[in-house]
Coordinates of C-alpha atoms in Angstrom, one line a residue:
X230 CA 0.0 0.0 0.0
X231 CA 1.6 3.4 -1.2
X232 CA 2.2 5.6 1.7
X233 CA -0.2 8.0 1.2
X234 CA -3.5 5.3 1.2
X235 CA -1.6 3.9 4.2
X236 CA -2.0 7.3 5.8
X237 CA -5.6 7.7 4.8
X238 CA -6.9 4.1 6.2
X239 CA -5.2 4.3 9.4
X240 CA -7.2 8.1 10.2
X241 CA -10.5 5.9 9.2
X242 CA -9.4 3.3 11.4
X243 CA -8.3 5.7 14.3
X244 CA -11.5 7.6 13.4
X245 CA -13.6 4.4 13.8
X246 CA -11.9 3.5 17.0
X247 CA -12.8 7.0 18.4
X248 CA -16.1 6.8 17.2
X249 CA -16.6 3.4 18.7
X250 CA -15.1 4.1 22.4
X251 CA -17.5 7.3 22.4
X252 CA -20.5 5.0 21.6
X253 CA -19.4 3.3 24.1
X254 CA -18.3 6.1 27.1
X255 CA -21.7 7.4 26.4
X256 CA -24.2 4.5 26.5
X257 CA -21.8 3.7 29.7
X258 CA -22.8 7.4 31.1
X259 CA -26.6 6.5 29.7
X260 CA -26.7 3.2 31.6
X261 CA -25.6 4.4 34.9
X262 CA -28.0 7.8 34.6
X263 CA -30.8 5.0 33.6
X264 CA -29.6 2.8 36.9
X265 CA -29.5 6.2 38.8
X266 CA -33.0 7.3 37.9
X267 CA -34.1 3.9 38.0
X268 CA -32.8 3.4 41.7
X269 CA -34.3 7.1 43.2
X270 CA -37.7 6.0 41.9
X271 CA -37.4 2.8 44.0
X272 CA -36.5 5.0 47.1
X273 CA -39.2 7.0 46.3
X274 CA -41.7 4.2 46.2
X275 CA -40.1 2.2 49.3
X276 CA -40.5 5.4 51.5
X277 CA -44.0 6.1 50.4
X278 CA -44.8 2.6 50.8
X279 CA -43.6 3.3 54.2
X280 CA -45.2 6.1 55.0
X281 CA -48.6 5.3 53.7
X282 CA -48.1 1.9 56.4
X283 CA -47.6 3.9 59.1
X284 CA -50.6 6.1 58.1
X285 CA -52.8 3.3 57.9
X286 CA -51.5 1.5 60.9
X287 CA -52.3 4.8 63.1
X288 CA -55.6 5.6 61.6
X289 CA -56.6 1.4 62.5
X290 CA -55.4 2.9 66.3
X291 CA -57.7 5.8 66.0
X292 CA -60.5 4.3 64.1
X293 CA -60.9 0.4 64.1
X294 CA -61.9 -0.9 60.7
X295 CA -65.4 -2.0 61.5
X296 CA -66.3 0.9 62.7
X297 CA -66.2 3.0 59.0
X298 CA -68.9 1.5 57.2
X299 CA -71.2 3.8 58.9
X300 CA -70.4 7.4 59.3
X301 CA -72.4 8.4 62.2
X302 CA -71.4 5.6 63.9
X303 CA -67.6 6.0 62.8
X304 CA -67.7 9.6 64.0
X305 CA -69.4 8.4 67.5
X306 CA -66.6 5.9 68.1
X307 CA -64.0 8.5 67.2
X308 CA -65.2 11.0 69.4
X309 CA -65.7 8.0 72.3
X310 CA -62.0 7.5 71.6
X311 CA -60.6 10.8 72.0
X312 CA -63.1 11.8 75.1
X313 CA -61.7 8.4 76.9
X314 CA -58.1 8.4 75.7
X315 CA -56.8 12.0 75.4
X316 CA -53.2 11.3 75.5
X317 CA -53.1 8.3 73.3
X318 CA -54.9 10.5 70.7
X319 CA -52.4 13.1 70.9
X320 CA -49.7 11.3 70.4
X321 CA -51.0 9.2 67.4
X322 CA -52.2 12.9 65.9
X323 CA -48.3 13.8 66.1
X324 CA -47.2 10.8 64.8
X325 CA -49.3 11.4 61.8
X326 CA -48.3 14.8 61.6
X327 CA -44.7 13.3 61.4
X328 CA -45.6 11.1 58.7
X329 CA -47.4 14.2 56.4
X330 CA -43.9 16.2 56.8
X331 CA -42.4 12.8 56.3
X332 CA -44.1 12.8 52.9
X333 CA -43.3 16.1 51.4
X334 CA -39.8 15.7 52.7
X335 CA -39.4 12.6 50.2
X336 CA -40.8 14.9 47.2
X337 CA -38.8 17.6 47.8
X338 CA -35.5 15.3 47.7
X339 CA -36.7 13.2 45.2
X340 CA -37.0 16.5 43.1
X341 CA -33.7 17.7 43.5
X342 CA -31.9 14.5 43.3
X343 CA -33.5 14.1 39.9
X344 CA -32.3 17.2 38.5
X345 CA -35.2 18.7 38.4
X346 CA -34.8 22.6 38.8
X347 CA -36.1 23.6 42.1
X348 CA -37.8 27.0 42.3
X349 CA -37.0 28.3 45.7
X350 CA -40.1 31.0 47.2
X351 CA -37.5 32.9 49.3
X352 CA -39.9 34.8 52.2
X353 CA -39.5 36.1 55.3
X354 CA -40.1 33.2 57.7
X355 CA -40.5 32.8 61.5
X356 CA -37.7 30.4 62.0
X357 CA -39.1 29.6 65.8
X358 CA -42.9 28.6 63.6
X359 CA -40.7 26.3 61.5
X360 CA -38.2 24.9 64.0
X361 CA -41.5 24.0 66.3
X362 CA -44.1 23.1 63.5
X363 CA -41.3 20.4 62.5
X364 CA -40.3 18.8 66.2
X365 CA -43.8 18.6 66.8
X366 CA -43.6 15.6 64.5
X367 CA -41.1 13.9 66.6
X368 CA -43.5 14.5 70.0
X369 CA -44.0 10.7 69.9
X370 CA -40.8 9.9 69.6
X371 CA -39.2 12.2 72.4
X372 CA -42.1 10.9 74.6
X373 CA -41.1 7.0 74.3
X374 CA -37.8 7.6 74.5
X375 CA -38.8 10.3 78.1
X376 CA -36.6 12.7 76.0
X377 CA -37.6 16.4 76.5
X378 CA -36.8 19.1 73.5
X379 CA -37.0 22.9 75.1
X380 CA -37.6 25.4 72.4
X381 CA -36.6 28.9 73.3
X382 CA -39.1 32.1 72.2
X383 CA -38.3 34.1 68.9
X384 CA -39.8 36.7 67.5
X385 CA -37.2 37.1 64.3
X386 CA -37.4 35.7 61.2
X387 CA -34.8 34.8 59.0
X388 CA -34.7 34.9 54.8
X389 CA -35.7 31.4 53.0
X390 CA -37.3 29.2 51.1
X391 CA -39.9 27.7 53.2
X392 CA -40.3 24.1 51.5
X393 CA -36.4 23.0 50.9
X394 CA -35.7 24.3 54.9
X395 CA -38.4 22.6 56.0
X396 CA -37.0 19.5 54.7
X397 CA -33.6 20.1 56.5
X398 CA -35.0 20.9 60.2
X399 CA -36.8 17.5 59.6
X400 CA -33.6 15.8 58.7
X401 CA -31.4 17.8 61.7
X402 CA -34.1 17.1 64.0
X403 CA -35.2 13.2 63.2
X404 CA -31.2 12.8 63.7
X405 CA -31.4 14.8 67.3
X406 CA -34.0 12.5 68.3
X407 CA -32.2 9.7 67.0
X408 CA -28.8 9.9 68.8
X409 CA -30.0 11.9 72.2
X410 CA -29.2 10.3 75.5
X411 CA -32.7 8.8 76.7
X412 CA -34.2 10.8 79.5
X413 CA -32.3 13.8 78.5
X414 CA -33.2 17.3 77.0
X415 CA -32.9 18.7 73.6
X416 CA -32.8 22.9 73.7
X417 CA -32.8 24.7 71.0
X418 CA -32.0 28.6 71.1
X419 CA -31.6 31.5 68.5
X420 CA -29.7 34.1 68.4
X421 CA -29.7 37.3 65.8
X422 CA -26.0 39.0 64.5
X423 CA -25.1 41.5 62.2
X424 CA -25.7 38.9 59.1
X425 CA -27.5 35.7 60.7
X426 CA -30.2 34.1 62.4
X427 CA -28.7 31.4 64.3
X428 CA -30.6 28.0 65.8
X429 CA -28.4 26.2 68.0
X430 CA -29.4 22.1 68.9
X431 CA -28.0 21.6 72.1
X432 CA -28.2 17.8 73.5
X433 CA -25.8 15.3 75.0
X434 CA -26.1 12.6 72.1
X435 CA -24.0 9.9 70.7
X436 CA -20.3 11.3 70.8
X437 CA -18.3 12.0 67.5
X438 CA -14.9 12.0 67.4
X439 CA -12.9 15.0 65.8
X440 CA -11.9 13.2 62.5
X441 CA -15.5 12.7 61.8
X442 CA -16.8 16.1 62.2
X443 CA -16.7 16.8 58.5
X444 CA -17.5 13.3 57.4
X445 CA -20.8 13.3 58.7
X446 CA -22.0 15.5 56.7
X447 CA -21.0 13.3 53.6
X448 CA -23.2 10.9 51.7
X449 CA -23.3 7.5 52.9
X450 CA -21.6 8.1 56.1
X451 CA -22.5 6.7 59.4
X452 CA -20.7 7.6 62.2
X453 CA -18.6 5.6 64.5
X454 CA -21.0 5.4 67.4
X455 CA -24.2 4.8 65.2
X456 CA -22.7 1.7 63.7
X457 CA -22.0 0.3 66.6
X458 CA -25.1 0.8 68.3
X459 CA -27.1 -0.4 65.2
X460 CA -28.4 3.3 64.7
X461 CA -26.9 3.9 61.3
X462 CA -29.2 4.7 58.8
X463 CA -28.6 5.1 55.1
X464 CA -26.2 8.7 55.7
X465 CA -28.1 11.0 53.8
X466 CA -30.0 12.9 56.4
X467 CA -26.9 15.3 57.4
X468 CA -25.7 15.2 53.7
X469 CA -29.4 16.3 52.2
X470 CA -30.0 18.5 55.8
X471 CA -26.6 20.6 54.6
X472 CA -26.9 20.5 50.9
X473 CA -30.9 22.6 51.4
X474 CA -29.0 24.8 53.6
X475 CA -26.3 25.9 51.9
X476 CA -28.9 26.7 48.7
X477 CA -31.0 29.0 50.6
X478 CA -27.3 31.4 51.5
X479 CA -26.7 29.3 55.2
X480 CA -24.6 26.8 56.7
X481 CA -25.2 23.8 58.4
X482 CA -22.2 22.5 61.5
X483 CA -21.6 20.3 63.7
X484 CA -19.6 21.5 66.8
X485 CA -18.7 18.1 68.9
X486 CA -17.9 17.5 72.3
X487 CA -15.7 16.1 74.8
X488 CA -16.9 12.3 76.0
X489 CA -18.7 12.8 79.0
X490 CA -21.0 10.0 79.7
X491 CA -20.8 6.0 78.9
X492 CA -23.9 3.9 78.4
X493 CA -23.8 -0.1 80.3
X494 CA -24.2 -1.0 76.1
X495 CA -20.7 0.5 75.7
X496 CA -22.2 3.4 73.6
X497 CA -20.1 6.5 74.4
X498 CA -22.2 10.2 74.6
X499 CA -20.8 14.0 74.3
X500 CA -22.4 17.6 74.6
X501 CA -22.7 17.9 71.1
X502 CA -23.9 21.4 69.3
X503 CA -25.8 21.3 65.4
X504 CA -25.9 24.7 64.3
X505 CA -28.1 26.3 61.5
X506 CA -26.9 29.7 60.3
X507 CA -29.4 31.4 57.4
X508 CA -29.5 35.2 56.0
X509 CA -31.4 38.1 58.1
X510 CA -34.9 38.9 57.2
X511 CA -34.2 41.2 54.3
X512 CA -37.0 44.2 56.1
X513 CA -34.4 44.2 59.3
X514 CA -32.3 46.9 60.0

C-alpha cells in the first residue's frame, strides 16, 4: 500500500476506533444515569410505601376498621376514643403529623436528586414557627424515649425558602431524636447577629470523634458510634439536611464535644452542638 493510502486508512481506522469508544463512554454514562433514575424512583416508592403503612397502621389505632362503614357511627366511636383516651390520641395525631412532613420531605429530595430545577419561594419566615411546627412531629418519639426538646421564644425571622428548609430541620431534627441520651433534653435557642439568624441544637447525644466532624456531613456516612449501636441509617440525612441549607445562603455545623458519659451497652455520649446559620430577614435593619 503506497504511503499515502496507508496514511488515509489508518485516520479511518483511528476515526472508527474513536467513534466506537464514544459510543461506548456514552451509552456507559446512559446506563448508569438510567440505573440512577431507576434506583431514586425505587426509594421513592419504598419510602412512600412506608409512610402510607404507618398512616394506615395509626388511623386502624384511632378508628378500628369495622367501625367505618357507617359514618355516624364511625364519627361516635372517634369522638368516644378521643373523650376516653386524650393522650393516646395526641400522640397518634403527632405521629401522623410526622408522617405528612415525612411525605413532602421525600418529594422535595426526590425532586432535587432528579435534577429537576427547584424553584426556591425565598420569604421572610419565623424560624421559631418552622423549628416547632417540624419537632412537633417527633412528640411521639421524644415521649417513648422520656426525651424532652425545650424550644426557646423568637420573635425574628430569617430569609428562605420555606419548603427546601423545612426539609432540613426535619432531617437535623429526626437525627437529634435519633442519637440523644434517653431521658435527656434537647434545647434549641436563636440568636440574631449583624448577618445571621442562628438555631443552636444543644443535647448530650452519641459522641463523634474529631476526625468525623466533616465526614458526617457526607453521603453514605454513618458515624462511628451509630454503627456500633445499630443506629446507622442510610447517611443522607446530614448530607441532604446541609446541601438545602447551603442553597437558601446558610450553613449547616456540627460543633462536637468532649466524651462525657458512657452507656452499660458500651455506647459513648458527648455535649454535642448542630448549628443552622441562614440570612437576616431582608426588612431588618
Amino acid at each position: 500500500m503506497k504511503p499515502a493510502l496507508e496514511r488515509i486508512a489508518r485516520k479511518q481506522v483511528d476515526k472508527l476506533w474513536l467513534q466506537k469508544a464514544s459510543d461506548s463512554a456514552e451509552s456507559m454514562i446512559k446506563s448508569d444515569s438510567e440505573a440512577t433514575i431507576d434506583k431514586r424512583v425505587d426509594r421513592l416508592f419504598h419510602n412512600l410505601r412506608s409512610i402510607y403503612a404507618h398512616c394506615t397502621q395509626l388511623t386502624d389505632s384511632i378508628l378500628p376498621i369495622s367501625g367505618r362503614g357507617n359514618a355516624t357511627d364511625a364519627i361516635r366511636q372517634l369522638e368516644s376514643f378521643l373523650l376516653s383516651e386524650p393522650s393516646k390520641a395526641a400522640l397518634l395525631i403527632f405521629k401522623l403529623n410526622k408522617q405528612i412532613i415525612a411525605l413532602g420531605t421525600e418529594l422535595t429530595i426526590y425532586n432535587m436528586l432528579n435534577g429537576a430545577n427547584l424553584e426556591l419561594d425565598f420569604c421572610d419566615i419565623s424560624i421559631y414557627s418552622m423549628v416547632r411546627n417540624v419537632a412537633s412531629g417527633f412528640f411521639a418519639e421524644l415521649n417513648e424515649k422520656k426525651n424532652y426538646i425545650n424550644i426557646d421564644n423568637s420573635y425574628v425571622k430569617a430569609h428562605f425558602d420555606f419548603q427546601t428548609i423545612e426539609v432540613a430541620l426535619y432531617y437535623i431534627i429526626e437525627n437529634a431524636v435519633k442519637y440523644v441520651l434517653p431521658n435527656s433534653k434537647i434545647h434549641v435557642s436563636f440568636e440574631s447577629t449583624m448577618d445571621w439568624e442562628i438555631v443552636r441544637f444543644r443535647m448530650t447525644s452519641l459522641y463523634v470523634d474529631s476526625s468525623e466532624v466533616d465526614r458526617i456531613f457526607e453521603e453514605g456516612y454513618s458515624g462511628i458510634e451509630s454503627m456500633k449501636g445499630g443506629l446507622h441509617g442510610k447517611g443522607l440525612g446530614m448530607f441532604q439536611a446541609r446541601h438545602l441549607t447551603e442553597m437558601n445562603g446558610g450553613t449547616l455545623t456540627f460543633v462536637a464535644g468532649k466524651h462525657i458519659k458512657s452507656r452499660r451497652d458500651g455506647l459513648r455520649y458527648a455535649e454535642n452542638v448542630v448549628v443552622v446559620k441562614l440570612p437576616k430577614d431582608e426588612d431588618e435593619d
